[in-house]
Amino acid sequence: MKDIQNKSVDLSITKLLRKAREDGVTTSFDRVETMLPCPIGRSGACCSTCFMGPCRLSEKEGKEKGICGATLPTVASRNLARSIAAGTAAHAAIARDLAFLLKAIATGEVRGFEIRDVQKLKMLAREFGFDGKESINVLAEKVADVFLEQFSSKRDELIFVRRAPEKRQKLWREAGITPRSVDYEVSETISRTGIGTDQDYRNILFQAMRTALADGWGSSMISTELSDVLFGTPKPVVSEANMGVLKKDSVNVVVHGHYPLVAEALRRMSKDLELLKYASSKGANSINLVGLCCTASEVLMRYGIPAVGNFLQQEMVIVSGLVDAMVVDMQCIFEALVDIASHYHTTIITTSPQAKISDALHIEFTPENAIEKAREVIKLAIKNFTRRVNTEDNSFTKSQLVSGFSYEYILRMLGGNYLASLRPLNEAIIDGRLPGVAAVVGCNNPRVSHDKGHNYIVRELIRNNVLVFQTGCSALASAKSGLMVPEAKEEAGPILKVVCKSVGIPPVLHVGSCVDNSRILMLLSRMVTDGGLGDDISDLPVAGVCPEWMSEKSLSIGAFFAASGVYTIFGVGSPVDASPEISHFLENELEEKLGGKLEFEPSQDAIVEKVIECLRSKREALGIGHEKDREVHDVEKRRELLWWRNQLRLWPKPQSRVHRRL
Ligand code: MSK
């Protein structure tokens, strides 16, 4: 049992791991001990693109080339490029479906859903060159068509490329990596990395960057914009996170995955009076809908629906014995859930035709039937509630959090309603009050202690006065750890603490799910536009960190940050470790060409040091390296100073010498 302590820094997880062992249940935390990683595959040196192999390249063993002659850099770059293409495709699956949903709502094919943020729809219509005088439905259809076109085989640039600073767009064009359509880039990467096609690692990696850009400035950005239009643009909302959000006296339904439509339908049905009456007839106080993984961030950001946990908690919530149904859509869903659920009363329900699991109950959700299917699911969960056994000992903790920091809200929060801008943030950085900003994102990985990297790195950064933006499972780790409430400023360095107090924000801002990393791209772009910090994203004192990554989507996210000019650093280990040429390309050549870089560093201390050093050197390059000895005042102090200034204004002006002489 001693080993359990090191598995997670989240005490509810270690408690449930003990329970799992008592219940005879095996989880990913156990399987990771017996399933040791293949050292060749893990380091990027295994080529399986044809059936002459797989060729396991190893310089030590004198196997420097595959049967076709492919070298280590070719193999490692192909593997990385294919992972990035898979990550981009995953985000595209969400965005494409949302574009179809908007179109179906606009044409009246789908009823029961409406356009929540009409202003944002109009803003997008204007951005795409429509005059905005048409009806909402006509505009919505036109906007949906523009988005759908971004997935076609169009050969000109993706529409959101224009949102990047001009200098950045020019750099991409010069490097020949401006993304065309999302599907075009994904398909071309898969084709180029097959047997006997692209065998120049630099050429392969530039195409990988182009594909990643099609994610950040394409799939992910489209997904964020469409989710805002359809389900509302987030603004701050108070909620709770961790296992303690499961209620013993209520029907607990966990929604897990990435696609917002399923969660939206369940949210509505969890408030349905008829279903609530039915739940009460079975002895339940309420229907408690909670989120897990990125779906948690989607519904947390918009409605404040509590988050039960992040990626590595998906099995543990079932072990709690408190979950009556787990509804999953797509991505990051363990096949093992069904086996674990067979030990308890939980039903696992798959909902997407793209993501079925053998032996799970499949109830397919479409935009047309989502509300009815959500009703069916909740009825089933209510029936399951009566089958719960032995939950007395299952008390868990939870933490409060503030979520909902969308790009639009952050702009209004800092600049006011009429002058929405990031200028105050830029000024704080220029003045030397804040050294810079960091984005901390990504998954959990059972190869490292659950949440330890996220919590340690975020705490160290805020202690060093770095303002942190977070998304995905990383954000949920901070939320559970109490870092997303204004009181967390007490853990921040003295200057960040005062800034947080003045603006009334936590030192760590939750900006959404994985696709909402596009909100961070928008913020960086806007920091450039608002002036004083150079003329490109690569000039900004900012860094991206992915402490506990495991997914191909994380690689795509890291690559689009790097190709957008951000210094980006991953924890855990490197998927290209076998090839020094590839590491050199990602850390050095990429920086020379695009200003950003991608590094892999397993040591959390080294990550913090490197991020701080990156911010320092960017400041130095901007000529704002020396911190000014300037006092930052909180609200009370500013009021006091204002009072004194007004008093001084009332006093008679001292006479000038000339007057006196006269
Ligand atoms: S869900 S991709 S484990 S962040 Fe987006 Fe979490 Fe990583 Fe999945």
CSV table of C-alpha atoms in Angstrom, one decimal, residues 19 64 104 108 150 169 204 227 347 352 367 583 608 612 648:
chain,number,residue,atom,x,y,z
A,19,LYS,CA,-10.6,0.8,-2.1
A,64,GLU,CA,20.9,2.5,-37.9
A,104,ALA,CA,-28.7,22.3,-39.0
A,108,GLY,CA,-34.4,24.4,-39.0
A,150,GLN,CA,-12.1,25.1,-43.7
A,169,GLN,CA,1.7,35.4,-41.0
A,204,ILE,CA,8.6,16.3,-42.7
A,227,SER,CA,-19.2,26.3,-28.9
A,347,THR,CA,-23.6,1.7,-16.5
A,352,SER,CA,-21.0,8.6,-30.6
A,367,PRO,CA,-28.5,16.7,-32.8
A,583,SER,CA,15.6,17.3,-30.9
A,608,VAL,CA,10.3,26.0,-13.9
A,612,ILE,CA,11.6,31.8,-15.8
A,648,LEU,CA,-3.7,68.7,-3.4
